[in-house]
PDB file of C-alpha atoms and ligand atoms in Angstrom:
ATOM      1  CA  UNK A   1     172.293 147.970  60.936  1.00 43.00           C
ATOM      2  CA  UNK A   2     169.708 146.949  63.375  1.00 48.00           C
ATOM      3  CA  UNK A   3     166.488 146.161  62.480  1.00 56.00           C
ATOM      4  CA  UNK A   4     163.854 148.850  63.022  1.00 69.00           C
ATOM      5  CA  UNK A   5     160.389 149.068  62.997  1.00 82.00           C
ATOM      6  CA  UNK A   6     158.024 150.602  60.148  1.00 90.00           C
ATOM      7  CA  UNK A   7     156.727 154.367  61.550  1.00 90.00           C
ATOM      8  CA  UNK A   8     153.683 153.172  60.584  1.00 92.00           C
ATOM      9  CA  UNK A   9     153.313 150.558  63.435  1.00 90.00           C
ATOM     10  CA  UNK A  10     153.587 153.415  65.728  1.00 90.00           C
ATOM     11  CA  UNK A  11     150.444 155.011  64.356  1.00 92.00           C
ATOM     12  CA  UNK A  12     148.237 156.650  65.320  1.00 93.00           C
ATOM     13  CA  UNK A  13     149.316 158.577  67.878  1.00 93.00           C
ATOM     14  CA  UNK A  14     147.413 161.108  70.396  1.00 93.00           C
ATOM     15  CA  UNK A  15     148.414 164.184  72.183  1.00 95.00           C
ATOM     16  CA  UNK A  16     146.751 165.044  75.633  1.00 94.00           C
ATOM     17  CA  UNK A  17     144.420 167.549  74.015  1.00 94.00           C
ATOM     18  CA  UNK A  18     142.940 164.654  71.577  1.00 93.00           C
ATOM     19  CA  UNK A  19     144.707 165.939  68.293  1.00 93.00           C
ATOM     20  CA  UNK A  20     145.552 162.694  66.638  1.00 93.00           C
ATOM     21  CA  UNK A  21     148.489 162.095  64.075  1.00 93.00           C
ATOM     22  CA  UNK A  22     147.471 159.222  61.594  1.00 92.00           C
ATOM     23  CA  UNK A  23     150.023 159.435  58.794  1.00 92.00           C
ATOM     24  CA  UNK A  24     153.763 160.813  58.393  1.00 91.00           C
ATOM     25  CA  UNK A  25     154.827 162.125  55.026  1.00 92.00           C
ATOM     26  CA  UNK A  26     157.352 163.508  53.648  1.00 92.00           C
ATOM     27  CA  UNK A  27     158.550 164.679  49.881  1.00 93.00           C
ATOM     28  CA  UNK A  28     162.009 162.571  48.784  1.00 93.00           C
ATOM     29  CA  UNK A  29     164.702 164.913  48.741  1.00 91.00           C
ATOM     30  CA  UNK A  30     165.345 163.800  45.205  1.00 91.00           C
ATOM     31  CA  UNK A  31     162.333 162.946  43.377  1.00 95.00           C
ATOM     32  CA  UNK A  32     159.594 164.284  45.290  1.00 93.00           C
ATOM     33  CA  UNK A  33     157.851 161.621  45.534  1.00 95.00           C
ATOM     34  CA  UNK A  34     155.705 161.727  48.551  1.00 94.00           C
ATOM     35  CA  UNK A  35     156.876 159.269  51.320  1.00 95.00           C
ATOM     36  CA  UNK A  36     154.510 157.711  54.157  1.00 95.00           C
ATOM     37  CA  UNK A  37     155.568 156.135  57.585  1.00 94.00           C
ATOM     38  CA  UNK A  38     155.338 152.614  55.332  1.00 93.00           C
ATOM     39  CA  UNK A  39     158.598 154.146  53.866  1.00 94.00           C
ATOM     40  CA  UNK A  40     160.050 154.874  56.875  1.00 92.00           C
ATOM     41  CA  UNK A  41     161.634 152.696  59.526  1.00 88.00           C
ATOM     42  CA  UNK A  42     162.474 154.046  62.806  1.00 85.00           C
ATOM     43  CA  UNK A  43     160.706 155.117  65.813  1.00 83.00           C
ATOM     44  CA  UNK A  44     157.971 157.961  66.732  1.00 87.00           C
ATOM     45  CA  UNK A  45     156.968 158.160  70.162  1.00 84.00           C
ATOM     46  CA  UNK A  46     155.234 160.624  72.555  1.00 86.00           C
ATOM     47  CA  UNK A  47     157.612 162.228  75.139  1.00 82.00           C
ATOM     48  CA  UNK A  48     156.571 164.971  77.107  1.00 83.00           C
ATOM     49  CA  UNK A  49     153.258 165.427  74.922  1.00 90.00           C
ATOM     50  CA  UNK A  50     155.467 165.709  71.854  1.00 89.00           C
ATOM     51  CA  UNK A  51     156.222 163.063  69.274  1.00 90.00           C
ATOM     52  CA  UNK A  52     159.532 162.512  69.036  1.00 86.00           C
ATOM     53  CA  UNK A  53     160.387 161.179  65.180  1.00 86.00           C
ATOM     54  CA  UNK A  54     163.372 159.588  63.842  1.00 84.00           C
ATOM     55  CA  UNK A  55     163.784 157.213  60.963  1.00 85.00           C
ATOM     56  CA  UNK A  56     165.326 156.154  57.828  1.00 86.00           C
ATOM     57  CA  UNK A  57     163.501 156.608  55.017  1.00 91.00           C
ATOM     58  CA  UNK A  58     163.797 154.715  51.863  1.00 92.00           C
ATOM     59  CA  UNK A  59     162.173 156.418  48.565  1.00 94.00           C
ATOM     60  CA  UNK A  60     159.965 153.589  46.890  1.00 94.00           C
ATOM     61  CA  UNK A  61     160.382 155.647  43.706  1.00 94.00           C
ATOM     62  CA  UNK A  62     164.024 156.487  43.168  1.00 95.00           C
ATOM     63  CA  UNK A  63     165.481 154.398  45.936  1.00 93.00           C
ATOM     64  CA  UNK A  64     167.009 157.311  47.672  1.00 92.00           C
ATOM     65  CA  UNK A  65     168.080 156.907  51.611  1.00 89.00           C
ATOM     66  CA  UNK A  66     168.120 159.572  53.779  1.00 86.00           C
ATOM     67  CA  UNK A  67     167.483 160.321  57.592  1.00 84.00           C
ATOM     68  CA  UNK A  68     164.603 161.890  59.139  1.00 86.00           C
ATOM     69  CA  UNK A  69     164.213 163.453  62.155  1.00 83.00           C
ATOM     70  CA  UNK A  70     161.824 165.930  64.202  1.00 86.00           C
ATOM     71  CA  UNK A  71     159.329 166.815  67.040  1.00 88.00           C
ATOM     72  CA  UNK A  72     155.799 167.262  66.447  1.00 92.00           C
ATOM     73  CA  UNK A  73     154.196 169.195  69.483  1.00 92.00           C
ATOM     74  CA  UNK A  74     150.603 169.006  70.246  1.00 92.00           C
ATOM     75  CA  UNK A  75     149.347 171.692  67.778  1.00 91.00           C
ATOM     76  CA  UNK A  76     150.897 169.427  65.189  1.00 90.00           C
ATOM     77  CA  UNK A  77     153.494 172.291  64.466  1.00 90.00           C
ATOM     78  CA  UNK A  78     156.989 170.270  63.484  1.00 88.00           C
ATOM     79  CA  UNK A  79     160.550 171.542  64.626  1.00 85.00           C
ATOM     80  CA  UNK A  80     163.267 169.901  62.684  1.00 77.00           C
ATOM     81  CA  UNK A  81     165.590 168.460  65.165  1.00 72.00           C
ATOM     82  CA  UNK A  82     169.543 169.564  64.462  1.00 63.00           C
ATOM     83  CA  UNK A  83     171.379 166.440  65.248  1.00 59.00           C
ATOM     84  CA  UNK A  84     172.244 164.187  62.748  1.00 59.00           C
ATOM     85  CA  UNK A  85     169.335 161.725  62.353  1.00 62.00           C
ATOM     86  CA  UNK A  86     171.285 158.573  62.953  1.00 63.00           C
ATOM     87  CA  UNK A  87     172.554 160.195  66.218  1.00 62.00           C
ATOM     88  CA  UNK A  88     168.739 161.601  67.179  1.00 66.00           C
ATOM     89  CA  UNK A  89     167.643 157.151  66.794  1.00 66.00           C
ATOM     90  CA  UNK A  90     170.226 156.397  69.356  1.00 65.00           C
ATOM     91  CA  UNK A  91     169.247 158.796  71.626  1.00 62.00           C
ATOM     92  CA  UNK A  92     165.607 158.135  71.389  1.00 65.00           C
ATOM     93  CA  UNK A  93     166.324 154.493  71.896  1.00 63.00           C
ATOM     94  CA  UNK A  94     167.631 155.227  75.286  1.00 57.00           C
ATOM     95  CA  UNK A  95     165.580 157.649  77.004  1.00 54.00           C
ATOM     96  CA  UNK A  96     162.737 156.373  78.627  1.00 52.00           C
ATOM     97  CA  UNK A  97     159.312 157.253  77.346  1.00 47.00           C
ATOM     98  CA  UNK A  98     158.497 158.968  80.720  1.00 39.00           C
ATOM     99  CA  UNK A  99     161.353 160.560  81.126  1.00 39.00           C
ATOM    100  CA  UNK A 100     160.398 163.941  83.032  1.00 37.00           C
ATOM    101  CA  UNK A 101     163.341 165.892  82.196  1.00 41.00           C
ATOM    102  CA  UNK A 102     163.964 168.605  79.703  1.00 42.00           C
ATOM    103  CA  UNK A 103     164.787 166.943  76.102  1.00 43.00           C
ATOM    104  CA  UNK A 104     168.418 168.507  75.815  1.00 43.00           C
ATOM    105  CA  UNK A 105     168.254 168.251  71.745  1.00 44.00           C
ATOM    106  CA  UNK A 106     165.078 170.133  71.207  1.00 42.00           C
ATOM    107  CA  UNK A 107     165.642 173.490  69.206  1.00 40.00           C
ATOM    108  CA  UNK A 108     163.303 176.250  70.028  1.00 36.00           C
ATOM    109  CA  UNK A 109     163.924 177.763  66.892  1.00 35.00           C
ATOM    110  CA  UNK A 110     164.486 176.057  63.509  1.00 34.00           C
ATOM    111  CA  UNK A 111     160.896 175.523  62.932  1.00 43.00           C
ATOM    112  CA  UNK A 112     159.649 174.244  59.392  1.00 41.00           C
ATOM    113  CA  UNK A 113     156.244 173.901  57.836  1.00 43.00           C
ATOM    114  CA  UNK A 114     155.124 170.098  57.826  1.00 55.00           C
ATOM    115  CA  UNK A 115     154.000 169.052  54.474  1.00 73.00           C
ATOM    116  CA  UNK A 116     150.126 168.145  53.590  1.00 80.00           C
ATOM    117  CA  UNK A 117     149.113 164.163  53.624  1.00 80.00           C
ATOM    118  CA  UNK A 118     148.616 163.204  50.532  1.00 81.00           C
ATOM    119  CA  UNK A 119     146.052 160.566  50.592  1.00 83.00           C
ATOM    120  CA  UNK A 120     145.982 157.001  48.696  1.00 79.00           C
ATOM    121  CA  UNK A 121     142.419 156.376  48.909  1.00 82.00           C
ATOM    122  CA  UNK A 122     139.610 159.321  48.418  1.00 89.00           C
ATOM    123  CA  UNK A 123     136.737 160.319  46.389  1.00 93.00           C
ATOM    124  CA  UNK A 124     136.792 163.257  44.369  1.00 95.00           C
ATOM    125  CA  UNK A 125     133.665 165.463  44.779  1.00 95.00           C
ATOM    126  CA  UNK A 126     131.712 165.591  40.902  1.00 94.00           C
ATOM    127  CA  UNK A 127     131.049 169.247  41.882  1.00 94.00           C
ATOM    128  CA  UNK A 128     133.668 171.251  40.539  1.00 93.00           C
ATOM    129  CA  UNK A 129     134.621 174.910  41.500  1.00 92.00           C
ATOM    130  CA  UNK A 130     137.265 175.873  39.026  1.00 91.00           C
ATOM    131  CA  UNK A 131     140.410 174.747  37.087  1.00 90.00           C
ATOM    132  CA  UNK A 132     143.683 175.101  37.850  1.00 88.00           C
ATOM    133  CA  UNK A 133     146.808 173.867  35.440  1.00 83.00           C
ATOM    134  CA  UNK A 134     144.360 172.662  33.128  1.00 84.00           C
ATOM    135  CA  UNK A 135     142.795 170.514  35.756  1.00 87.00           C
ATOM    136  CA  UNK A 136     139.264 170.460  37.466  1.00 92.00           C
ATOM    137  CA  UNK A 137     139.068 171.310  41.131  1.00 94.00           C
ATOM    138  CA  UNK A 138     136.664 169.046  43.109  1.00 95.00           C
ATOM    139  CA  UNK A 139     134.679 171.041  45.798  1.00 95.00           C
ATOM    140  CA  UNK A 140     135.820 168.635  48.055  1.00 96.00           C
ATOM    141  CA  UNK A 141     136.991 165.250  49.008  1.00 94.00           C
ATOM    142  CA  UNK A 142     136.030 162.469  50.958  1.00 91.00           C
ATOM    143  CA  UNK A 143     138.683 160.151  52.763  1.00 84.00           C
ATOM    144  CA  UNK A 144     137.613 157.406  55.224  1.00 81.00           C
ATOM    145  CA  UNK A 145     133.866 159.018  54.705  1.00 84.00           C
ATOM    146  CA  UNK A 146     134.755 162.361  56.261  1.00 86.00           C
ATOM    147  CA  UNK A 147     134.125 165.319  53.744  1.00 92.00           C
ATOM    148  CA  UNK A 148     137.453 167.671  53.577  1.00 92.00           C
ATOM    149  CA  UNK A 149     136.694 170.894  51.439  1.00 94.00           C
ATOM    150  CA  UNK A 150     138.788 172.676  49.071  1.00 95.00           C
ATOM    151  CA  UNK A 151     140.680 175.322  51.030  1.00 93.00           C
ATOM    152  CA  UNK A 152     143.533 176.655  48.214  1.00 92.00           C
ATOM    153  CA  UNK A 153     146.215 176.113  45.356  1.00 91.00           C
ATOM    154  CA  UNK A 154     149.666 175.703  46.350  1.00 89.00           C
ATOM    155  CA  UNK A 155     152.137 175.343  43.429  1.00 87.00           C
ATOM    156  CA  UNK A 156     154.610 174.024  45.317  1.00 85.00           C
ATOM    157  CA  UNK A 157     152.372 171.189  47.159  1.00 86.00           C
ATOM    158  CA  UNK A 158     152.995 172.878  50.598  1.00 84.00           C
ATOM    159  CA  UNK A 159     150.892 173.135  53.740  1.00 83.00           C
ATOM    160  CA  UNK A 160     150.226 171.536  57.645  1.00 81.00           C
ATOM    161  CA  UNK A 161     150.260 168.161  58.136  1.00 76.00           C
ATOM    162  CA  UNK A 162     146.576 168.703  59.137  1.00 78.00           C
ATOM    163  CA  UNK A 163     145.526 169.381  55.323  1.00 84.00           C
ATOM    164  CA  UNK A 164     145.674 167.118  52.423  1.00 89.00           C
ATOM    165  CA  UNK A 165     147.261 167.488  49.306  1.00 90.00           C
ATOM    166  CA  UNK A 166     145.959 166.006  45.863  1.00 92.00           C
ATOM    167  CA  UNK A 167     147.348 166.566  42.339  1.00 90.00           C
ATOM    168  CA  UNK A 168     150.439 167.922  43.762  1.00 88.00           C
ATOM    169  CA  UNK A 169     148.723 171.516  44.376  1.00 91.00           C
ATOM    170  CA  UNK A 170     145.344 171.140  45.426  1.00 94.00           C
ATOM    171  CA  UNK A 171     145.138 171.848  49.310  1.00 93.00           C
ATOM    172  CA  UNK A 172     141.983 170.337  51.609  1.00 93.00           C
ATOM    173  CA  UNK A 173     140.943 170.635  55.043  1.00 91.00           C
ATOM    174  CA  UNK A 174     138.168 169.600  57.400  1.00 87.00           C
TER     175      UNK A 174
HETATM  176 ZN1   ZN B 201     162.594 159.646  45.386  1.00 65.42          ZN
END
């Protein structure tokens, strides 16, 4: 197996509309531990204003290895890519970044929600707006000095890549 770079080396990536992707997150398929770009080796690059991502992920919690392959558009919608991740990885390596032709592998169906980001360094507001599952809900959280207000509860931790998830169920957004 060839050595590949950590996905975090490719971040941040910026679309032509100014939207930026600073982190990739995906829950482990087995133990649900949230993996980040540091836990994934592969490639992420902008092709035709879409981020094409293919990587091998290794869960630091349980050791499971699995493939990740997807395309993220400039609205940060994530499309799953249909071919096996190893094939997508190979193709990304041979497609020049400036390739003007259509990508033969992009499905226009089969969309799936991207997971919200689980911040590792953040500050919880002392102001509490309620309780859920016996825990306090901070009114907002601060990440790198930026404030994100509480938006909703997601018992399964689902959400958008532009959102932040703490305690596995509380969603915050700007
Ligand atoms: Zn795991």
